[in-house]
């Protein structure tokens, strides 16, 4: 992987925002899903990227989309799993 994980996730989120007709710009702590900027289809796409590209294990049956509602939360989750 040529890009670092943060850049990969930031780019993926920006692309999903554009697909949803939103501005590609976002703040690290800005709500992506609860705000309605991204929908459940975008969540599935993002989860696929997190699992496929970063190896994040999302098989926990108690997983909630709120755990990936912000860029900061996504990076915290990826970091947590990288150190586990």
PDB file of N, CA and C in Angstrom, residues 13-74:
ATOM      1  N   UNK A  13     -13.374   8.501   2.274  1.00  0.00           N
ATOM      2  CA  UNK A  13     -14.499   9.281   2.786  1.00  0.00           C
ATOM      3  C   UNK A  13     -14.832  10.425   1.835  1.00  0.00           C
ATOM      4  N   UNK A  14     -13.821  11.121   1.348  1.00  0.00           N
ATOM      5  CA  UNK A  14     -14.055  12.220   0.407  1.00  0.00           C
ATOM      6  C   UNK A  14     -14.778  11.732  -0.842  1.00  0.00           C
ATOM      7  N   UNK A  15     -14.361  10.584  -1.359  1.00  0.00           N
ATOM      8  CA  UNK A  15     -15.005  10.033  -2.550  1.00  0.00           C
ATOM      9  C   UNK A  15     -16.456   9.638  -2.264  1.00  0.00           C
ATOM     10  N   UNK A  16     -16.696   9.065  -1.100  1.00  0.00           N
ATOM     11  CA  UNK A  16     -18.069   8.703  -0.724  1.00  0.00           C
ATOM     12  C   UNK A  16     -18.943   9.940  -0.557  1.00  0.00           C
ATOM     13  N   UNK A  17     -18.383  10.995  -0.002  1.00  0.00           N
ATOM     14  CA  UNK A  17     -19.133  12.242   0.148  1.00  0.00           C
ATOM     15  C   UNK A  17     -19.516  12.809  -1.220  1.00  0.00           C
ATOM     16  N   UNK A  18     -18.580  12.804  -2.150  1.00  0.00           N
ATOM     17  CA  UNK A  18     -18.850  13.302  -3.500  1.00  0.00           C
ATOM     18  C   UNK A  18     -19.933  12.448  -4.170  1.00  0.00           C
ATOM     19  N   UNK A  19     -19.847  11.123  -4.021  1.00  0.00           N
ATOM     20  CA  UNK A  19     -20.880  10.236  -4.590  1.00  0.00           C
ATOM     21  C   UNK A  19     -22.253  10.565  -4.016  1.00  0.00           C
ATOM     22  N   UNK A  20     -22.279  11.030  -2.758  1.00  0.00           N
ATOM     23  CA  UNK A  20     -23.546  11.358  -2.098  1.00  0.00           C
ATOM     24  C   UNK A  20     -23.988  12.795  -2.363  1.00  0.00           C
ATOM     25  N   UNK A  21     -23.251  13.499  -3.230  1.00  0.00           N
ATOM     26  CA  UNK A  21     -23.613  14.868  -3.562  1.00  0.00           C
ATOM     27  C   UNK A  21     -23.200  15.885  -2.517  1.00  0.00           C
ATOM     28  N   UNK A  22     -22.236  15.520  -1.678  1.00  0.00           N
ATOM     29  CA  UNK A  22     -21.747  16.391  -0.614  1.00  0.00           C
ATOM     30  C   UNK A  22     -20.376  16.954  -0.987  1.00  0.00           C
ATOM     31  N   UNK A  23     -19.958  17.953  -0.253  1.00  0.00           N
ATOM     32  CA  UNK A  23     -18.608  18.483  -0.405  1.00  0.00           C
ATOM     33  C   UNK A  23     -17.616  17.410   0.056  1.00  0.00           C
ATOM     34  N   UNK A  24     -16.476  17.294  -0.621  1.00  0.00           N
ATOM     35  CA  UNK A  24     -15.494  16.282  -0.219  1.00  0.00           C
ATOM     36  C   UNK A  24     -14.720  16.659   1.047  1.00  0.00           C
ATOM     37  N   UNK A  25     -14.915  17.863   1.521  1.00  0.00           N
ATOM     38  CA  UNK A  25     -14.181  18.337   2.695  1.00  0.00           C
ATOM     39  C   UNK A  25     -14.920  17.984   3.981  1.00  0.00           C
ATOM     40  N   UNK A  26     -14.173  17.596   4.999  1.00  0.00           N
ATOM     41  CA  UNK A  26     -14.769  17.269   6.292  1.00  0.00           C
ATOM     42  C   UNK A  26     -13.727  17.443   7.386  1.00  0.00           C
ATOM     43  N   UNK A  27     -14.200  17.681   8.599  1.00  0.00           N
ATOM     44  CA  UNK A  27     -13.329  17.794   9.768  1.00  0.00           C
ATOM     45  C   UNK A  27     -13.181  16.426  10.414  1.00  0.00           C
ATOM     46  N   UNK A  28     -12.108  16.234  11.145  1.00  0.00           N
ATOM     47  CA  UNK A  28     -11.839  14.942  11.771  1.00  0.00           C
ATOM     48  C   UNK A  28     -12.954  14.484  12.705  1.00  0.00           C
ATOM     49  N   UNK A  29     -13.602  15.418  13.387  1.00  0.00           N
ATOM     50  CA  UNK A  29     -14.649  15.071  14.357  1.00  0.00           C
ATOM     51  C   UNK A  29     -16.056  15.339  13.840  1.00  0.00           C
ATOM     52  N   UNK A  30     -16.192  15.552  12.548  1.00  0.00           N
ATOM     53  CA  UNK A  30     -17.499  15.831  11.945  1.00  0.00           C
ATOM     54  C   UNK A  30     -18.275  14.532  11.722  1.00  0.00           C
ATOM     55  N   UNK A  31     -19.540  14.524  12.107  1.00  0.00           N
ATOM     56  CA  UNK A  31     -20.396  13.353  11.919  1.00  0.00           C
ATOM     57  C   UNK A  31     -20.594  13.080  10.430  1.00  0.00           C
ATOM     58  N   UNK A  32     -20.409  11.832  10.054  1.00  0.00           N
ATOM     59  CA  UNK A  32     -20.591  11.440   8.657  1.00  0.00           C
ATOM     60  C   UNK A  32     -21.924  10.747   8.433  1.00  0.00           C
ATOM     61  N   UNK A  33     -22.332   9.905   9.371  1.00  0.00           N
ATOM     62  CA  UNK A  33     -23.543   9.114   9.193  1.00  0.00           C
ATOM     63  C   UNK A  33     -24.724   9.675   9.976  1.00  0.00           C
ATOM     64  N   UNK A  34     -24.518   9.994  11.252  1.00  0.00           N
ATOM     65  CA  UNK A  34     -25.618  10.550  12.053  1.00  0.00           C
ATOM     66  C   UNK A  34     -26.123  11.863  11.467  1.00  0.00           C
ATOM     67  N   UNK A  35     -25.239  12.593  10.798  1.00  0.00           N
ATOM     68  CA  UNK A  35     -25.612  13.870  10.193  1.00  0.00           C
ATOM     69  C   UNK A  35     -26.407  13.691   8.906  1.00  0.00           C
ATOM     70  N   UNK A  36     -26.381  12.483   8.349  1.00  0.00           N
ATOM     71  CA  UNK A  36     -27.075  12.234   7.090  1.00  0.00           C
ATOM     72  C   UNK A  36     -26.224  12.504   5.861  1.00  0.00           C
ATOM     73  N   UNK A  37     -24.972  12.887   6.045  1.00  0.00           N
ATOM     74  CA  UNK A  37     -24.106  13.144   4.890  1.00  0.00           C
ATOM     75  C   UNK A  37     -23.844  11.863   4.115  1.00  0.00           C
ATOM     76  N   UNK A  38     -23.696  10.760   4.838  1.00  0.00           N
ATOM     77  CA  UNK A  38     -23.498   9.460   4.207  1.00  0.00           C
ATOM     78  C   UNK A  38     -24.587   8.509   4.681  1.00  0.00           C
ATOM     79  N   UNK A  39     -24.948   7.572   3.809  1.00  0.00           N
ATOM     80  CA  UNK A  39     -26.026   6.633   4.131  1.00  0.00           C
ATOM     81  C   UNK A  39     -25.474   5.232   4.399  1.00  0.00           C
ATOM     82  N   UNK A  40     -26.380   4.285   4.556  1.00  0.00           N
ATOM     83  CA  UNK A  40     -25.977   2.917   4.900  1.00  0.00           C
ATOM     84  C   UNK A  40     -25.168   2.255   3.788  1.00  0.00           C
ATOM     85  N   UNK A  41     -25.440   2.590   2.543  1.00  0.00           N
ATOM     86  CA  UNK A  41     -24.653   2.034   1.447  1.00  0.00           C
ATOM     87  C   UNK A  41     -23.207   2.526   1.540  1.00  0.00           C
ATOM     88  N   UNK A  42     -23.028   3.788   1.851  1.00  0.00           N
ATOM     89  CA  UNK A  42     -21.686   4.331   2.036  1.00  0.00           C
ATOM     90  C   UNK A  42     -20.999   3.657   3.220  1.00  0.00           C
ATOM     91  N   UNK A  43     -21.761   3.342   4.260  1.00  0.00           N
ATOM     92  CA  UNK A  43     -21.196   2.653   5.428  1.00  0.00           C
ATOM     93  C   UNK A  43     -20.648   1.291   5.014  1.00  0.00           C
ATOM     94  N   UNK A  44     -21.404   0.567   4.199  1.00  0.00           N
ATOM     95  CA  UNK A  44     -20.952  -0.745   3.738  1.00  0.00           C
ATOM     96  C   UNK A  44     -19.680  -0.599   2.910  1.00  0.00           C
ATOM     97  N   UNK A  45     -19.652   0.379   2.020  1.00  0.00           N
ATOM     98  CA  UNK A  45     -18.455   0.608   1.207  1.00  0.00           C
ATOM     99  C   UNK A  45     -17.250   0.938   2.091  1.00  0.00           C
ATOM    100  N   UNK A  46     -17.459   1.789   3.082  1.00  0.00           N
ATOM    101  CA  UNK A  46     -16.372   2.171   3.972  1.00  0.00           C
ATOM    102  C   UNK A  46     -15.909   0.977   4.806  1.00  0.00           C
ATOM    103  N   UNK A  47     -16.833   0.188   5.294  1.00  0.00           N
ATOM    104  CA  UNK A  47     -16.476  -1.003   6.073  1.00  0.00           C
ATOM    105  C   UNK A  47     -15.667  -1.978   5.227  1.00  0.00           C
ATOM    106  N   UNK A  48     -16.024  -2.115   3.966  1.00  0.00           N
ATOM    107  CA  UNK A  48     -15.290  -2.992   3.053  1.00  0.00           C
ATOM    108  C   UNK A  48     -13.852  -2.516   2.897  1.00  0.00           C
ATOM    109  N   UNK A  49     -13.670  -1.216   2.781  1.00  0.00           N
ATOM    110  CA  UNK A  49     -12.324  -0.646   2.669  1.00  0.00           C
ATOM    111  C   UNK A  49     -11.539  -0.882   3.955  1.00  0.00           C
ATOM    112  N   UNK A  50     -12.177  -0.643   5.095  1.00  0.00           N
ATOM    113  CA  UNK A  50     -11.492  -0.827   6.374  1.00  0.00           C
ATOM    114  C   UNK A  50     -11.049  -2.275   6.557  1.00  0.00           C
ATOM    115  N   UNK A  51     -11.905  -3.209   6.187  1.00  0.00           N
ATOM    116  CA  UNK A  51     -11.553  -4.619   6.318  1.00  0.00           C
ATOM    117  C   UNK A  51     -10.505  -5.034   5.282  1.00  0.00           C
ATOM    118  N   UNK A  52     -10.732  -4.669   4.034  1.00  0.00           N
ATOM    119  CA  UNK A  52      -9.861  -5.107   2.952  1.00  0.00           C
ATOM    120  C   UNK A  52      -8.502  -4.443   2.911  1.00  0.00           C
ATOM    121  N   UNK A  53      -8.470  -3.154   3.135  1.00  0.00           N
ATOM    122  CA  UNK A  53      -7.224  -2.396   3.008  1.00  0.00           C
ATOM    123  C   UNK A  53      -6.451  -2.271   4.315  1.00  0.00           C
ATOM    124  N   UNK A  54      -7.165  -2.183   5.428  1.00  0.00           N
ATOM    125  CA  UNK A  54      -6.496  -1.963   6.710  1.00  0.00           C
ATOM    126  C   UNK A  54      -6.548  -3.174   7.632  1.00  0.00           C
ATOM    127  N   UNK A  55      -7.292  -4.206   7.237  1.00  0.00           N
ATOM    128  CA  UNK A  55      -7.371  -5.401   8.053  1.00  0.00           C
ATOM    129  C   UNK A  55      -8.160  -5.236   9.338  1.00  0.00           C
ATOM    130  N   UNK A  56      -9.036  -4.234   9.383  1.00  0.00           N
ATOM    131  CA  UNK A  56      -9.852  -4.008  10.570  1.00  0.00           C
ATOM    132  C   UNK A  56     -10.906  -5.110  10.650  1.00  0.00           C
ATOM    133  N   UNK A  57     -10.990  -5.768  11.803  1.00  0.00           N
ATOM    134  CA  UNK A  57     -11.951  -6.851  12.006  1.00  0.00           C
ATOM    135  C   UNK A  57     -13.256  -6.274  12.522  1.00  0.00           C
ATOM    136  N   UNK A  58     -14.281  -6.353  11.702  1.00  0.00           N
ATOM    137  CA  UNK A  58     -15.588  -5.803  12.060  1.00  0.00           C
ATOM    138  C   UNK A  58     -16.615  -6.910  12.279  1.00  0.00           C
ATOM    139  N   UNK A  59     -16.139  -8.082  12.658  1.00  0.00           N
ATOM    140  CA  UNK A  59     -17.038  -9.221  12.833  1.00  0.00           C
ATOM    141  C   UNK A  59     -17.765  -9.214  14.172  1.00  0.00           C
ATOM    142  N   UNK A  60     -17.460  -8.280  15.040  1.00  0.00           N
ATOM    143  CA  UNK A  60     -18.130  -8.190  16.337  1.00  0.00           C
ATOM    144  C   UNK A  60     -19.626  -7.978  16.127  1.00  0.00           C
ATOM    145  N   UNK A  61     -20.468  -8.858  16.649  1.00  0.00           N
ATOM    146  CA  UNK A  61     -21.917  -8.713  16.446  1.00  0.00           C
ATOM    147  C   UNK A  61     -22.491  -7.456  17.104  1.00  0.00           C
ATOM    148  N   UNK A  62     -21.769  -6.875  18.030  1.00  0.00           N
ATOM    149  CA  UNK A  62     -22.233  -5.663  18.700  1.00  0.00           C
ATOM    150  C   UNK A  62     -21.739  -4.383  18.016  1.00  0.00           C
ATOM    151  N   UNK A  63     -21.096  -4.529  16.848  1.00  0.00           N
ATOM    152  CA  UNK A  63     -20.588  -3.353  16.141  1.00  0.00           C
ATOM    153  C   UNK A  63     -21.737  -2.424  15.771  1.00  0.00           C
ATOM    154  N   UNK A  64     -21.526  -1.143  15.972  1.00  0.00           N
ATOM    155  CA  UNK A  64     -22.511  -0.112  15.631  1.00  0.00           C
ATOM    156  C   UNK A  64     -21.855   0.890  14.682  1.00  0.00           C
ATOM    157  N   UNK A  65     -22.611   1.401  13.718  1.00  0.00           N
ATOM    158  CA  UNK A  65     -22.074   2.361  12.757  1.00  0.00           C
ATOM    159  C   UNK A  65     -21.553   3.619  13.454  1.00  0.00           C
ATOM    160  N   UNK A  66     -22.044   3.909  14.648  1.00  0.00           N
ATOM    161  CA  UNK A  66     -21.551   5.068  15.397  1.00  0.00           C
ATOM    162  C   UNK A  66     -20.053   4.966  15.670  1.00  0.00           C
ATOM    163  N   UNK A  67     -19.528   3.740  15.652  1.00  0.00           N
ATOM    164  CA  UNK A  67     -18.101   3.532  15.886  1.00  0.00           C
ATOM    165  C   UNK A  67     -17.253   4.044  14.724  1.00  0.00           C
ATOM    166  N   UNK A  68     -17.898   4.333  13.594  1.00  0.00           N
ATOM    167  CA  UNK A  68     -17.176   4.882  12.436  1.00  0.00           C
ATOM    168  C   UNK A  68     -17.851   6.175  11.956  1.00  0.00           C
ATOM    169  N   UNK A  69     -18.484   6.899  12.856  1.00  0.00           N
ATOM    170  CA  UNK A  69     -19.228   8.096  12.455  1.00  0.00           C
ATOM    171  C   UNK A  69     -18.338   9.290  12.156  1.00  0.00           C
ATOM    172  N   UNK A  70     -17.106   9.275  12.621  1.00  0.00           N
ATOM    173  CA  UNK A  70     -16.187  10.373  12.328  1.00  0.00           C
ATOM    174  C   UNK A  70     -14.855   9.791  11.861  1.00  0.00           C
ATOM    175  N   UNK A  71     -14.098  10.608  11.166  1.00  0.00           N
ATOM    176  CA  UNK A  71     -12.764  10.197  10.740  1.00  0.00           C
ATOM    177  C   UNK A  71     -11.921   9.839  11.960  1.00  0.00           C
ATOM    178  N   UNK A  72     -11.999  10.651  13.012  1.00  0.00           N
ATOM    179  CA  UNK A  72     -11.222  10.394  14.221  1.00  0.00           C
ATOM    180  C   UNK A  72     -11.588   9.038  14.836  1.00  0.00           C
ATOM    181  N   UNK A  73     -12.877   8.712  14.860  1.00  0.00           N
ATOM    182  CA  UNK A  73     -13.320   7.431  15.420  1.00  0.00           C
ATOM    183  C   UNK A  73     -12.826   6.265  14.565  1.00  0.00           C
ATOM    184  N   UNK A  74     -12.845   6.440  13.257  1.00  0.00           N
ATOM    185  CA  UNK A  74     -12.362   5.393  12.353  1.00  0.00           C
ATOM    186  C   UNK A  74     -10.880   5.134  12.593  1.00  0.00           C
TER     187      UNK A  74
END
